[in-house]
PDB file of C-alpha atoms in Angstrom:
ATOM      1  CA  GLY A   1       8.868-171.277 -53.374  1.00 61.00           C
ATOM      2  CA  ALA A   2       6.036-170.483 -55.744  1.00 57.00           C
ATOM      3  CA  ALA A   3       4.711-167.873 -53.328  1.00 55.00           C
ATOM      4  CA  VAL A   4       8.126-166.208 -53.155  1.00 51.00           C
ATOM      5  CA  LEU A   5       8.359-166.207 -56.941  1.00 50.00           C
ATOM      6  CA  VAL A   6       4.906-164.596 -57.272  1.00 48.00           C
ATOM      7  CA  LEU A   7       5.852-161.939 -54.747  1.00 50.00           C
ATOM      8  CA  ALA A   8       9.103-161.231 -56.579  1.00 55.00           C
ATOM      9  CA  VAL A   9       7.301-160.857 -59.914  1.00 54.00           C
ATOM     10  CA  ALA A  10       4.650-158.614 -58.345  1.00 56.00           C
ATOM     11  CA  SER A  11       7.319-156.490 -56.715  1.00 65.00           C
ATOM     12  CA  GLU A  12       9.184-156.173 -59.997  1.00 65.00           C
ATOM     13  CA  ARG A  13       6.027-155.145 -61.833  1.00 66.00           C
ATOM     14  CA  ALA A  14       5.161-152.589 -59.158  1.00 61.00           C
ATOM     15  CA  ALA A  15       8.638-151.114 -59.413  1.00 61.00           C
ATOM     16  CA  GLY A  16       8.292-150.920 -63.199  1.00 63.00           C
ATOM     17  CA  THR A  17       4.899-149.242 -62.917  1.00 65.00           C
ATOM     18  CA  ALA A  18       6.247-146.749 -60.410  1.00 62.00           C
ATOM     19  CA  ALA A  19       9.206-145.979 -62.664  1.00 62.00           C
ATOM     20  CA  SER A  20       6.844-145.598 -65.593  1.00 65.00           C
ATOM     21  CA  TRP A  21       4.640-143.205 -63.646  1.00 68.00           C
ATOM     22  CA  ALA A  22       7.690-141.279 -62.475  1.00 66.00           C
ATOM     23  CA  GLY A  23       8.824-140.982 -66.079  1.00 69.00           C
ATOM     24  CA  TRP A  24       5.431-139.745 -67.183  1.00 70.00           C
ATOM     25  CA  GLY A  25       5.363-137.307 -64.285  1.00 67.00           C
ATOM     26  CA  SER A  26       8.769-135.919 -65.183  1.00 71.00           C
ATOM     27  CA  ALA A  27       7.748-135.554 -68.822  1.00 68.00           C
ATOM     28  CA  ALA A  28       4.536-133.783 -67.786  1.00 68.00           C
ATOM     29  CA  LEU A  29       6.479-131.389 -65.570  1.00 64.00           C
ATOM     30  CA  VAL A  30       8.907-130.622 -68.376  1.00 63.00           C
ATOM     31  CA  ALA A  31       6.020-130.060 -70.813  1.00 65.00           C
ATOM     32  CA  ALA A  32       4.232-127.810 -68.325  1.00 66.00           C
ATOM     33  CA  GLY A  33       7.425-125.837 -67.735  1.00 57.00           C
ATOM     34  CA  LEU A  34       7.961-125.354 -71.473  1.00 59.00           C
ATOM     35  CA  ALA A  35       4.341-124.301 -71.956  1.00 61.00           C
ATOM     36  CA  PHE A  36       4.617-121.795 -69.100  1.00 59.00           C
ATOM     37  CA  ALA A  37       7.872-120.425 -70.509  1.00 57.00           C
ATOM     38  CA  LEU A  38       6.289-119.968 -73.935  1.00 62.00           C
ATOM     39  CA  MET A  39       3.150-118.345 -72.554  1.00 63.00           C
ATOM     40  CA  THR A  40       5.092-115.897 -70.389  1.00 74.00           C
ATOM     41  CA  ARG A  41       7.983-115.215 -72.779  1.00 71.00           C
ATOM     42  CA  LYS A  42       6.484-111.971 -74.058  1.00 80.00           C
ATOM     43  CA  LEU A  43       5.710-110.757 -70.535  1.00 83.00           C
ATOM     44  CA  ARG A  44       9.178-111.626 -69.253  1.00 89.00           C
ATOM     45  CA  ARG A  45      10.831-109.906 -72.213  1.00 86.00           C
ATOM     46  CA  ARG A  46       8.760-106.775 -71.587  1.00 86.00           C
ATOM     47  CA  GLN A  47       9.714-106.818 -67.929  1.00 91.00           C
ATOM     48  CA  ARG A  48      13.386-106.878 -68.913  1.00 92.00           C
ATOM     49  CA  VAL A  49      12.830-103.929 -71.275  1.00 87.00           C
ATOM     50  CA  LEU A  50      11.013-101.929 -68.623  1.00 86.00           C
ATOM     51  CA  ARG A  51      13.757-102.511 -66.056  1.00 91.00           C
ATOM     52  CA  ARG A  52      16.243-100.690 -68.250  1.00 93.00           C
ATOM     53  CA  PRO A  53      16.566 -96.924 -67.704  1.00 94.00           C
ATOM     54  CA  PHE A  54      15.003 -94.939 -70.536  1.00 96.00           C
ATOM     55  CA  PRO A  55      17.925 -93.308 -72.406  1.00 96.00           C
ATOM     56  CA  GLU A  56      18.305 -89.597 -71.732  1.00 97.00           C
ATOM     57  CA  ALA A  57      19.132 -89.049 -75.411  1.00 97.00           C
ATOM     58  CA  TRP A  58      15.761 -90.580 -76.358  1.00 97.00           C
ATOM     59  CA  ARG A  59      13.989 -88.410 -73.783  1.00 97.00           C
ATOM     60  CA  ALA A  60      15.607 -85.305 -75.282  1.00 97.00           C
ATOM     61  CA  ILE A  61      14.457 -86.274 -78.790  1.00 97.00           C
ATOM     62  CA  LEU A  62      10.885 -86.822 -77.653  1.00 98.00           C
ATOM     63  CA  ALA A  63      10.848 -83.517 -75.792  1.00 97.00           C
ATOM     64  CA  ALA A  64      12.220 -81.657 -78.816  1.00 96.00           C
ATOM     65  CA  ARG A  65      10.172 -83.319 -81.569  1.00 96.00           C
ATOM     66  CA  VAL A  66       6.882 -84.565 -80.102  1.00 97.00           C
ATOM     67  CA  PRO A  67       4.474 -81.903 -78.738  1.00 95.00           C
ATOM     68  CA  PHE A  68       2.130 -84.626 -77.486  1.00 96.00           C
ATOM     69  CA  TYR A  69       4.892 -85.882 -75.182  1.00 97.00           C
ATOM     70  CA  ARG A  70       5.783 -82.386 -73.955  1.00 95.00           C
ATOM     71  CA  ARG A  71       2.234 -81.792 -72.768  1.00 94.00           C
ATOM     72  CA  LEU A  72       2.079 -84.880 -70.576  1.00 96.00           C
ATOM     73  CA  GLU A  73       2.338 -84.871 -66.801  1.00 95.00           C
ATOM     74  CA  ALA A  74       5.463 -86.478 -65.344  1.00 95.00           C
ATOM     75  CA  ASP A  75       3.805 -89.839 -64.627  1.00 96.00           C
ATOM     76  CA  GLU A  76       2.215 -89.867 -68.076  1.00 97.00           C
ATOM     77  CA  ARG A  77       5.598 -89.174 -69.661  1.00 97.00           C
ATOM     78  CA  ARG A  78       7.024 -92.203 -67.899  1.00 96.00           C
ATOM     79  CA  ARG A  79       4.179 -94.344 -69.242  1.00 97.00           C
ATOM     80  CA  PHE A  80       4.688 -92.915 -72.743  1.00 98.00           C
ATOM     81  CA  GLU A  81       8.406 -93.735 -72.534  1.00 97.00           C
ATOM     82  CA  ALA A  82       7.691 -97.268 -71.334  1.00 96.00           C
ATOM     83  CA  THR A  83       5.278 -97.874 -74.217  1.00 97.00           C
ATOM     84  CA  VAL A  84       7.803 -96.457 -76.696  1.00 97.00           C
ATOM     85  CA  ALA A  85      10.538 -98.723 -75.320  1.00 97.00           C
ATOM     86  CA  VAL A  86       8.344-101.827 -75.625  1.00 96.00           C
ATOM     87  CA  PHE A  87       7.258-100.892 -79.153  1.00 96.00           C
ATOM     88  CA  LEU A  88      10.854-100.412 -80.301  1.00 97.00           C
ATOM     89  CA  ASP A  89      11.852-103.731 -78.755  1.00 96.00           C
ATOM     90  CA  GLU A  90       9.041-105.712 -80.380  1.00 95.00           C
ATOM     91  CA  LYS A  91       8.627-104.136 -83.834  1.00 96.00           C
ATOM     92  CA  ARG A  92      11.223-104.058 -86.610  1.00 96.00           C
ATOM     93  CA  ILE A  93      11.925-100.668 -88.182  1.00 97.00           C
ATOM     94  CA  THR A  94      13.985-101.022 -91.348  1.00 97.00           C
ATOM     95  CA  GLY A  95      15.415 -98.426 -93.683  1.00 97.00           C
ATOM     96  CA  VAL A  96      15.045 -99.141 -97.415  1.00 95.00           C
ATOM     97  CA  LYS A  97      17.674 -97.297 -99.476  1.00 95.00           C
ATOM     98  CA  THR A  98      18.007 -94.854 -96.612  1.00 96.00           C
ATOM     99  CA  THR A  99      19.637 -94.760 -93.214  1.00 96.00           C
ATOM    100  CA  ILE A 100      17.624 -94.468 -90.042  1.00 96.00           C
ATOM    101  CA  ASP A 101      18.736 -93.331 -86.618  1.00 97.00           C
ATOM    102  CA  ASP A 102      17.232 -93.144 -83.145  1.00 97.00           C
ATOM    103  CA  GLU A 103      15.268 -90.029 -84.064  1.00 98.00           C
ATOM    104  CA  THR A 104      13.538 -91.777 -86.964  1.00 98.00           C
ATOM    105  CA  ARG A 105      12.756 -94.817 -84.841  1.00 98.00           C
ATOM    106  CA  LEU A 106      11.410 -92.655 -82.016  1.00 98.00           C
ATOM    107  CA  LEU A 107       9.135 -90.706 -84.373  1.00 98.00           C
ATOM    108  CA  VAL A 108       7.716 -93.995 -85.626  1.00 98.00           C
ATOM    109  CA  ALA A 109       7.191 -95.183 -82.046  1.00 98.00           C
ATOM    110  CA  ALA A 110       5.607 -91.871 -81.005  1.00 98.00           C
ATOM    111  CA  SER A 111       3.233 -92.119 -83.981  1.00 98.00           C
ATOM    112  CA  ALA A 112       2.233 -95.565 -82.743  1.00 98.00           C
ATOM    113  CA  VAL A 113       1.800 -94.644 -79.094  1.00 98.00           C
ATOM    114  CA  MET A 114      -0.263 -91.455 -79.518  1.00 98.00           C
ATOM    115  CA  PRO A 115      -3.462 -93.100 -80.845  1.00 97.00           C
ATOM    116  CA  ILE A 116      -3.476 -95.860 -78.221  1.00 97.00           C
ATOM    117  CA  PHE A 117      -2.219 -93.880 -75.222  1.00 97.00           C
ATOM    118  CA  GLY A 118      -5.680 -94.051 -73.658  1.00 96.00           C
ATOM    119  CA  PHE A 119      -5.498 -97.861 -73.771  1.00 96.00           C
ATOM    120  CA  PRO A 120      -2.425 -99.011 -71.783  1.00 92.00           C
ATOM    121  CA  GLU A 121      -2.989-102.705 -72.585  1.00 90.00           C
ATOM    122  CA  TRP A 122      -3.166-102.192 -76.365  1.00 93.00           C
ATOM    123  CA  ASP A 123      -0.971-104.332 -78.611  1.00 92.00           C
ATOM    124  CA  TYR A 124      -0.370-103.803 -82.328  1.00 94.00           C
ATOM    125  CA  ASP A 125      -0.797-107.470 -83.122  1.00 91.00           C
ATOM    126  CA  ASN A 126      -1.517-106.513 -86.746  1.00 90.00           C
ATOM    127  CA  LEU A 127       1.967-105.037 -87.245  1.00 94.00           C
ATOM    128  CA  ALA A 128       5.334-106.785 -87.562  1.00 93.00           C
ATOM    129  CA  GLU A 129       7.579-104.316 -89.385  1.00 96.00           C
ATOM    130  CA  VAL A 130       7.770-100.689 -90.498  1.00 97.00           C
ATOM    131  CA  LEU A 131       9.755 -99.931 -93.648  1.00 96.00           C
ATOM    132  CA  ILE A 132      11.184 -96.439 -93.978  1.00 97.00           C
ATOM    133  CA  TYR A 133      11.517 -95.196 -97.562  1.00 96.00           C
ATOM    134  CA  PRO A 134      13.754 -92.273 -98.558  1.00 95.00           C
ATOM    135  CA  ARG A 135      10.849 -90.393-100.200  1.00 94.00           C
ATOM    136  CA  SER A 136       7.255 -90.779-101.349  1.00 93.00           C
ATOM    137  CA  PHE A 137       6.533 -93.796-103.532  1.00 93.00           C
ATOM    138  CA  GLY A 138       4.085 -95.312-106.029  1.00 88.00           C
ATOM    139  CA  ARG A 139       1.342 -97.862-105.530  1.00 84.00           C
ATOM    140  CA  GLY A 140       3.716-100.643-106.518  1.00 83.00           C
ATOM    141  CA  HIS A 141       6.203 -99.359-103.904  1.00 84.00           C
ATOM    142  CA  GLU A 142       8.409 -97.942-106.681  1.00 85.00           C
ATOM    143  CA  LEU A 143      10.645 -95.030-105.731  1.00 87.00           C
ATOM    144  CA  ASP A 144      11.051 -93.702-109.270  1.00 82.00           C
ATOM    145  CA  GLY A 145       8.537 -92.540-111.834  1.00 76.00           C
ATOM    146  CA  PRO A 146       5.844 -89.875-112.190  1.00 76.00           C
ATOM    147  CA  GLU A 147       3.193 -91.304-109.852  1.00 77.00           C
ATOM    148  CA  ARG A 148       5.090 -91.152-106.574  1.00 84.00           C
ATOM    149  CA  ASN A 149       2.474 -89.480-104.384  1.00 84.00           C
ATOM    150  CA  ILE A 150       2.059 -91.980-101.540  1.00 91.00           C
ATOM    151  CA  LEU A 151       3.455 -90.911 -98.161  1.00 93.00           C
ATOM    152  CA  GLY A 152       2.526 -94.008 -96.198  1.00 95.00           C
ATOM    153  CA  MET A 153       0.798 -97.343 -96.600  1.00 95.00           C
ATOM    154  CA  VAL A 154      -0.490-100.196 -94.453  1.00 93.00           C
ATOM    155  CA  HIS A 155      -0.812-103.761 -95.717  1.00 83.00           C
ATOM    156  CA  SER A 156      -3.414-105.753 -93.803  1.00 68.00           C
ATOM    157  CA  GLY A 157      -3.556-108.862 -95.988  1.00 66.00           C
ATOM    158  CA  GLY A 158      -1.701-110.958 -98.530  1.00 63.00           C
ATOM    159  CA  PRO A 159       2.035-111.659 -98.584  1.00 63.00           C
ATOM    160  CA  LEU A 160       2.802-108.193 -97.184  1.00 65.00           C
ATOM    161  CA  SER A 161       0.418-108.591 -94.252  1.00 71.00           C
ATOM    162  CA  ARG A 162       1.336-106.760 -91.027  1.00 88.00           C
ATOM    163  CA  LEU A 163       3.647-104.353 -92.867  1.00 93.00           C
ATOM    164  CA  MET A 164       3.702-100.547 -92.868  1.00 96.00           C
ATOM    165  CA  ILE A 165       5.661 -98.250 -95.193  1.00 96.00           C
ATOM    166  CA  LEU A 166       6.445 -94.621 -94.337  1.00 97.00           C
ATOM    167  CA  SER A 167       8.235 -91.920 -96.297  1.00 96.00           C
ATOM    168  CA  LYS A 168      11.051 -90.679 -94.061  1.00 97.00           C
ATOM    169  CA  PRO A 169      10.883 -86.949 -94.971  1.00 96.00           C
ATOM    170  CA  ASP A 170       7.099 -86.942 -94.610  1.00 96.00           C
ATOM    171  CA  LEU A 171       7.281 -88.705 -91.243  1.00 97.00           C
ATOM    172  CA  GLU A 172       9.682 -86.006 -90.049  1.00 96.00           C
ATOM    173  CA  ARG A 173       7.570 -83.219 -91.562  1.00 95.00           C
ATOM    174  CA  GLY A 174       4.534 -84.429 -89.633  1.00 95.00           C
ATOM    175  CA  PHE A 175       6.294 -83.612 -86.358  1.00 95.00           C
ATOM    176  CA  ALA A 176       8.112 -80.506 -87.597  1.00 92.00           C
ATOM    177  CA  LEU A 177       4.937 -78.694 -88.736  1.00 84.00           C
ATOM    178  CA  HIS A 178       2.691 -79.114 -85.723  1.00 81.00           C
ATOM    179  CA  GLY A 179      -0.827 -77.767 -86.168  1.00 81.00           C
ATOM    180  CA  ASP A 180      -1.175 -78.290 -89.920  1.00 86.00           C
ATOM    181  CA  GLN A 181      -3.324 -81.398 -89.293  1.00 89.00           C
ATOM    182  CA  GLU A 182      -0.956 -83.616 -91.258  1.00 92.00           C
ATOM    183  CA  ASN A 183       1.038 -86.399 -89.660  1.00 96.00           C
ATOM    184  CA  VAL A 184       1.559 -89.448 -91.854  1.00 97.00           C
ATOM    185  CA  GLY A 185       2.746 -91.546 -88.923  1.00 97.00           C
ATOM    186  CA  VAL A 186      -0.440 -90.951 -86.935  1.00 98.00           C
ATOM    187  CA  HIS A 187      -2.470 -91.396 -90.136  1.00 97.00           C
ATOM    188  CA  GLU A 188      -1.099 -94.877 -90.833  1.00 97.00           C
ATOM    189  CA  PHE A 189      -1.292 -96.044 -87.227  1.00 97.00           C
ATOM    190  CA  ALA A 190      -4.908 -94.835 -87.159  1.00 97.00           C
ATOM    191  CA  HIS A 191      -5.485 -97.296 -90.011  1.00 96.00           C
ATOM    192  CA  LEU A 192      -3.990-100.079 -87.869  1.00 95.00           C
ATOM    193  CA  VAL A 193      -6.205 -99.129 -84.931  1.00 96.00           C
ATOM    194  CA  ASP A 194      -9.185 -99.071 -87.286  1.00 96.00           C
ATOM    195  CA  GLY A 195      -8.209-102.521 -88.587  1.00 93.00           C
ATOM    196  CA  ALA A 196      -7.872-104.127 -85.155  1.00 93.00           C
ATOM    197  CA  ASP A 197     -11.429-105.487 -85.490  1.00 91.00           C
ATOM    198  CA  GLY A 198     -10.442-107.260 -88.706  1.00 89.00           C
ATOM    199  CA  SER A 199     -11.352-104.604 -91.268  1.00 91.00           C
ATOM    200  CA  ILE A 200      -9.900-101.183 -92.167  1.00 94.00           C
ATOM    201  CA  ASP A 201     -13.274 -99.605 -92.865  1.00 95.00           C
ATOM    202  CA  GLY A 202     -13.251 -96.294 -90.997  1.00 96.00           C
ATOM    203  CA  VAL A 203     -15.162 -97.702 -88.023  1.00 96.00           C
ATOM    204  CA  PRO A 204     -12.871 -98.129 -84.968  1.00 95.00           C
ATOM    205  CA  ALA A 205     -15.031-100.742 -83.275  1.00 95.00           C
ATOM    206  CA  ALA A 206     -12.097-102.267 -81.362  1.00 94.00           C
ATOM    207  CA  LEU A 207     -11.387 -98.976 -79.585  1.00 93.00           C
ATOM    208  CA  CYS A 208     -14.931 -98.060 -78.615  1.00 94.00           C
ATOM    209  CA  PRO A 209     -17.706-100.550 -79.448  1.00 95.00           C
ATOM    210  CA  ARG A 210     -20.363 -98.219 -78.024  1.00 95.00           C
ATOM    211  CA  CYS A 211     -19.204 -95.430 -80.326  1.00 96.00           C
ATOM    212  CA  VAL A 212     -19.926 -97.289 -83.568  1.00 96.00           C
ATOM    213  CA  GLU A 213     -23.463 -96.016 -84.195  1.00 97.00           C
ATOM    214  CA  PRO A 214     -22.816 -92.371 -83.216  1.00 97.00           C
ATOM    215  CA  TRP A 215     -19.564 -92.470 -85.206  1.00 98.00           C
ATOM    216  CA  LEU A 216     -21.314 -93.672 -88.366  1.00 98.00           C
ATOM    217  CA  ALA A 217     -23.877 -90.870 -88.061  1.00 97.00           C
ATOM    218  CA  GLN A 218     -21.245 -88.230 -87.316  1.00 98.00           C
ATOM    219  CA  MET A 219     -19.033 -89.444 -90.150  1.00 98.00           C
ATOM    220  CA  ARG A 220     -21.866 -89.098 -92.670  1.00 97.00           C
ATOM    221  CA  HIS A 221     -22.470 -85.555 -91.430  1.00 98.00           C
ATOM    222  CA  GLU A 222     -18.800 -84.601 -91.560  1.00 98.00           C
ATOM    223  CA  LEU A 223     -18.297 -86.105 -95.013  1.00 98.00           C
ATOM    224  CA  GLN A 224     -21.126 -83.915 -96.306  1.00 98.00           C
ATOM    225  CA  ARG A 225     -19.526 -80.851 -94.706  1.00 97.00           C
ATOM    226  CA  LEU A 226     -16.274 -81.786 -96.385  1.00 97.00           C
ATOM    227  CA  ARG A 227     -18.013 -82.060 -99.780  1.00 97.00           C
ATOM    228  CA  ASP A 228     -19.686 -78.690 -99.197  1.00 97.00           C
ATOM    229  CA  GLY A 229     -16.374 -76.995 -98.362  1.00 96.00           C
ATOM    230  CA  ASP A 230     -17.487 -76.322 -94.777  1.00 97.00           C
ATOM    231  CA  SER A 231     -14.745 -78.331 -93.051  1.00 97.00           C
ATOM    232  CA  ILE A 232     -11.170 -77.822 -91.904  1.00 96.00           C
ATOM    233  CA  LEU A 233     -10.367 -81.474 -92.573  1.00 97.00           C
ATOM    234  CA  ASN A 234      -8.134 -82.541 -95.447  1.00 96.00           C
ATOM    235  CA  ARG A 235     -10.234 -83.346 -98.513  1.00 96.00           C
ATOM    236  CA  TYR A 236      -8.314 -86.603 -98.820  1.00 96.00           C
ATOM    237  CA  GLY A 237     -10.851 -87.807 -96.274  1.00 97.00           C
ATOM    238  CA  LEU A 238     -13.393 -87.989 -99.104  1.00 97.00           C
ATOM    239  CA  THR A 239     -11.449 -90.900-100.621  1.00 96.00           C
ATOM    240  CA  SER A 240     -13.161 -93.460 -98.393  1.00 97.00           C
ATOM    241  CA  GLU A 241     -14.549 -93.890 -94.889  1.00 97.00           C
ATOM    242  CA  ALA A 242     -11.246 -95.483 -93.844  1.00 97.00           C
ATOM    243  CA  GLU A 243      -9.328 -92.427 -95.037  1.00 97.00           C
ATOM    244  CA  PHE A 244     -11.807 -90.123 -93.334  1.00 98.00           C
ATOM    245  CA  PHE A 245     -11.123 -91.746 -89.971  1.00 98.00           C
ATOM    246  CA  ALA A 246      -7.354 -91.461 -90.499  1.00 98.00           C
ATOM    247  CA  VAL A 247      -7.626 -87.795 -91.605  1.00 98.00           C
ATOM    248  CA  ALA A 248      -9.854 -86.962 -88.628  1.00 98.00           C
ATOM    249  CA  SER A 249      -7.357 -88.683 -86.324  1.00 98.00           C
ATOM    250  CA  GLU A 250      -4.532 -86.545 -87.711  1.00 97.00           C
ATOM    251  CA  ALA A 251      -6.537 -83.396 -86.967  1.00 97.00           C
ATOM    252  CA  PHE A 252      -7.427 -84.635 -83.480  1.00 97.00           C
ATOM    253  CA  PHE A 253      -3.816 -85.236 -82.474  1.00 96.00           C
ATOM    254  CA  ASP A 254      -2.170 -82.423 -84.432  1.00 94.00           C
ATOM    255  CA  ALA A 255      -4.634 -79.539 -83.935  1.00 94.00           C
ATOM    256  CA  PRO A 256      -7.108 -80.442 -81.160  1.00 95.00           C
ATOM    257  CA  GLU A 257      -8.027 -76.857 -80.284  1.00 94.00           C
ATOM    258  CA  ARG A 258      -8.823 -75.966 -83.880  1.00 94.00           C
ATOM    259  CA  LEU A 259     -10.798 -79.165 -84.427  1.00 96.00           C
ATOM    260  CA  ALA A 260     -12.795 -78.605 -81.222  1.00 96.00           C
ATOM    261  CA  ALA A 261     -13.611 -75.034 -82.249  1.00 95.00           C
ATOM    262  CA  ARG A 262     -14.811 -75.872 -85.769  1.00 96.00           C
ATOM    263  CA  HIS A 263     -16.107 -79.415 -85.290  1.00 97.00           C
ATOM    264  CA  PRO A 264     -17.084 -79.743 -81.598  1.00 97.00           C
ATOM    265  CA  GLU A 265     -19.272 -82.827 -82.049  1.00 97.00           C
ATOM    266  CA  LEU A 266     -16.600 -84.621 -84.062  1.00 98.00           C
ATOM    267  CA  TYR A 267     -13.937 -83.660 -81.529  1.00 97.00           C
ATOM    268  CA  GLY A 268     -16.076 -84.865 -78.609  1.00 97.00           C
ATOM    269  CA  LEU A 269     -16.679 -88.218 -80.269  1.00 97.00           C
ATOM    270  CA  LEU A 270     -12.967 -88.682 -81.036  1.00 97.00           C
ATOM    271  CA  GLU A 271     -12.260 -87.951 -77.362  1.00 97.00           C
ATOM    272  CA  ARG A 272     -14.484 -90.908 -76.490  1.00 96.00           C
ATOM    273  CA  ILE A 273     -13.009 -93.146 -79.172  1.00 97.00           C
ATOM    274  CA  PHE A 274      -9.373 -92.478 -78.222  1.00 97.00           C
ATOM    275  CA  ASN A 275     -10.141 -92.093 -74.488  1.00 96.00           C
ATOM    276  CA  GLN A 276      -8.058 -88.909 -74.354  1.00 96.00           C
ATOM    277  CA  ASP A 277      -8.779 -85.268 -73.471  1.00 92.00           C
ATOM    278  CA  LEU A 278      -6.217 -83.431 -75.590  1.00 91.00           C
ATOM    279  CA  ARG A 279      -7.716 -79.981 -75.053  1.00 85.00           C
ATOM    280  CA  GLY A 280      -7.529 -80.351 -71.293  1.00 78.00           C
ATOM    281  CA  ARG A 281      -3.955 -81.552 -71.537  1.00 73.00           C
ATOM    282  CA  TRP A 282      -3.028 -78.634 -73.824  1.00 57.00           C
ATOM    283  CA  LYS A 283      -4.637 -76.086 -71.494  1.00 58.00           C
ATOM    284  CA  ALA A 284      -2.862 -77.559 -68.469  1.00 57.00           C
ATOM    285  CA  ALA A 285       0.491 -77.424 -70.264  1.00 50.00           C
ATOM    286  CA  LEU A 286      -0.108 -73.795 -71.275  1.00 48.00           C
ATOM    287  CA  ARG A 287      -1.169 -72.853 -67.754  1.00 49.00           C
ATOM    288  CA  ASP A 288       1.922 -74.452 -66.240  1.00 51.00           C
ATOM    289  CA  ALA A 289       4.140 -72.644 -68.747  1.00 47.00           C
ATOM    290  CA  VAL A 290       2.617 -69.253 -67.864  1.00 46.00           C
ATOM    291  CA  TRP A 291       2.049 -69.857 -64.149  1.00 48.00           C
ATOM    292  CA  PRO A 292       4.354 -72.660 -62.986  1.00 51.00           C
ATOM    293  CA  ARG A 293       2.880 -74.631 -60.133  1.00 48.00           C
ATOM    294  CA  ARG A 294       4.710 -74.176 -56.862  1.00 44.00           C
ATOM    295  CA  ARG A 295       5.632 -77.281 -54.984  1.00 43.00           C
ATOM    296  CA  ALA A 296       4.319 -77.482 -51.444  1.00 44.00           C
ATOM    297  CA  PRO A 297       7.129 -76.748 -48.969  1.00 46.00           C
ATOM    298  CA  GLY A 298       8.477 -79.733 -47.097  1.00 48.00           C
ATOM    299  CA  ARG A 299       8.378 -80.057 -43.315  1.00 49.00           C
ATOM    300  CA  ASN A 300      12.084 -79.189 -43.046  1.00 51.00           C
ATOM    301  CA  ALA A 301      11.920 -76.229 -45.450  1.00 51.00           C
ATOM    302  CA  PRO A 302      12.937 -72.839 -43.975  1.00 53.00           C
ATOM    303  CA  CYS A 303      10.030 -70.658 -42.888  1.00 55.00           C
ATOM    304  CA  PRO A 304       9.203 -67.916 -45.431  1.00 46.00           C
ATOM    305  CA  CYS A 305       9.106 -65.343 -42.640  1.00 48.00           C
ATOM    306  CA  GLY A 306      12.917 -65.211 -42.727  1.00 48.00           C
ATOM    307  CA  SER A 307      13.503 -66.271 -39.129  1.00 51.00           C
ATOM    308  CA  GLY A 308      15.788 -69.116 -40.150  1.00 52.00           C
ATOM    309  CA  ALA A 309      13.700 -71.653 -38.230  1.00 57.00           C
ATOM    310  CA  LYS A 310      12.157 -74.680 -39.874  1.00 54.00           C
ATOM    311  CA  ARG A 311       8.677 -74.013 -41.224  1.00 49.00           C
ATOM    312  CA  GLU A 312       6.972 -76.643 -39.087  1.00 52.00           C
ATOM    313  CA  ARG A 313       8.318 -74.978 -35.886  1.00 54.00           C
ATOM    314  CA  CYS A 314       7.581 -71.424 -36.930  1.00 57.00           C
ATOM    315  CA  CYS A 315       4.720 -69.965 -38.981  1.00 53.00           C
ATOM    316  CA  GLY A 316       3.851 -73.377 -40.346  1.00 47.00           C
ATOM    317  CA  GLY A 317       2.873 -74.561 -36.894  1.00 46.00           C
ATOM    318  CA  ALA A 318       0.498 -71.687 -36.291  1.00 43.00           C
TER     319      ALA A 318
END
């Protein structure tokens, strides 16, 4: 009897232990599932965004307003569109005392994508929201008063951390007047790229670590040229090294041919930093506009000799 009782107790304890382990196992599986869901949430959301067709109305706006986009090859345009779609899905763009439409939002997104187009995996982790103001503003963000000369601003610390402000008319003007080396959207996103290493200091170490030393030397040289009046860059670049990098970035994206002609060393270094050959892209776009590339005839295309036979069974087979 005692033996039976001992066996019964042992069996009961074993069953309890097994149930306990099963409970712990279930809890661990649930926890692992939740952790996986959290870790992959951003990726899964992006996949959903990228599965949606890019709106034709958006494509028309980019083609009409963004020269950078127009000069891309077809596959590059698709990548530009995908990056724009992800940016618009993940970043808030809010009008302050002004209305914004798809065109405004797309110009903001294009400004963001241009500087990092050579880095497909880039994320603007240091940006949460872009505020669109109806006009230029003061240092305290005021819209009225005599000292309203700020076109854009990036906050990288404090209570307004990860916030950008852009003047709507100046954002639009930056894309309307191509070639004047002024684009406030590109300017402010260049600051964010500069600040990706933790400091907006005019040294884009996060983009090109190996470029830091040559960039510092070139920047000193170019700043002296700017002081001497021997530069095409905006003199606002003399404000600080951070502003110089943003001003140089504007010139690189807005007037690459002119920058390369007058400042070849600076242009070449910016090509390395941004991992983009804008001159080559511009020349290819111009060549295709003047001499459109002919597509190779398919195997079932009619023979150009006029016989009416398929090319592969006529002259093409010779």
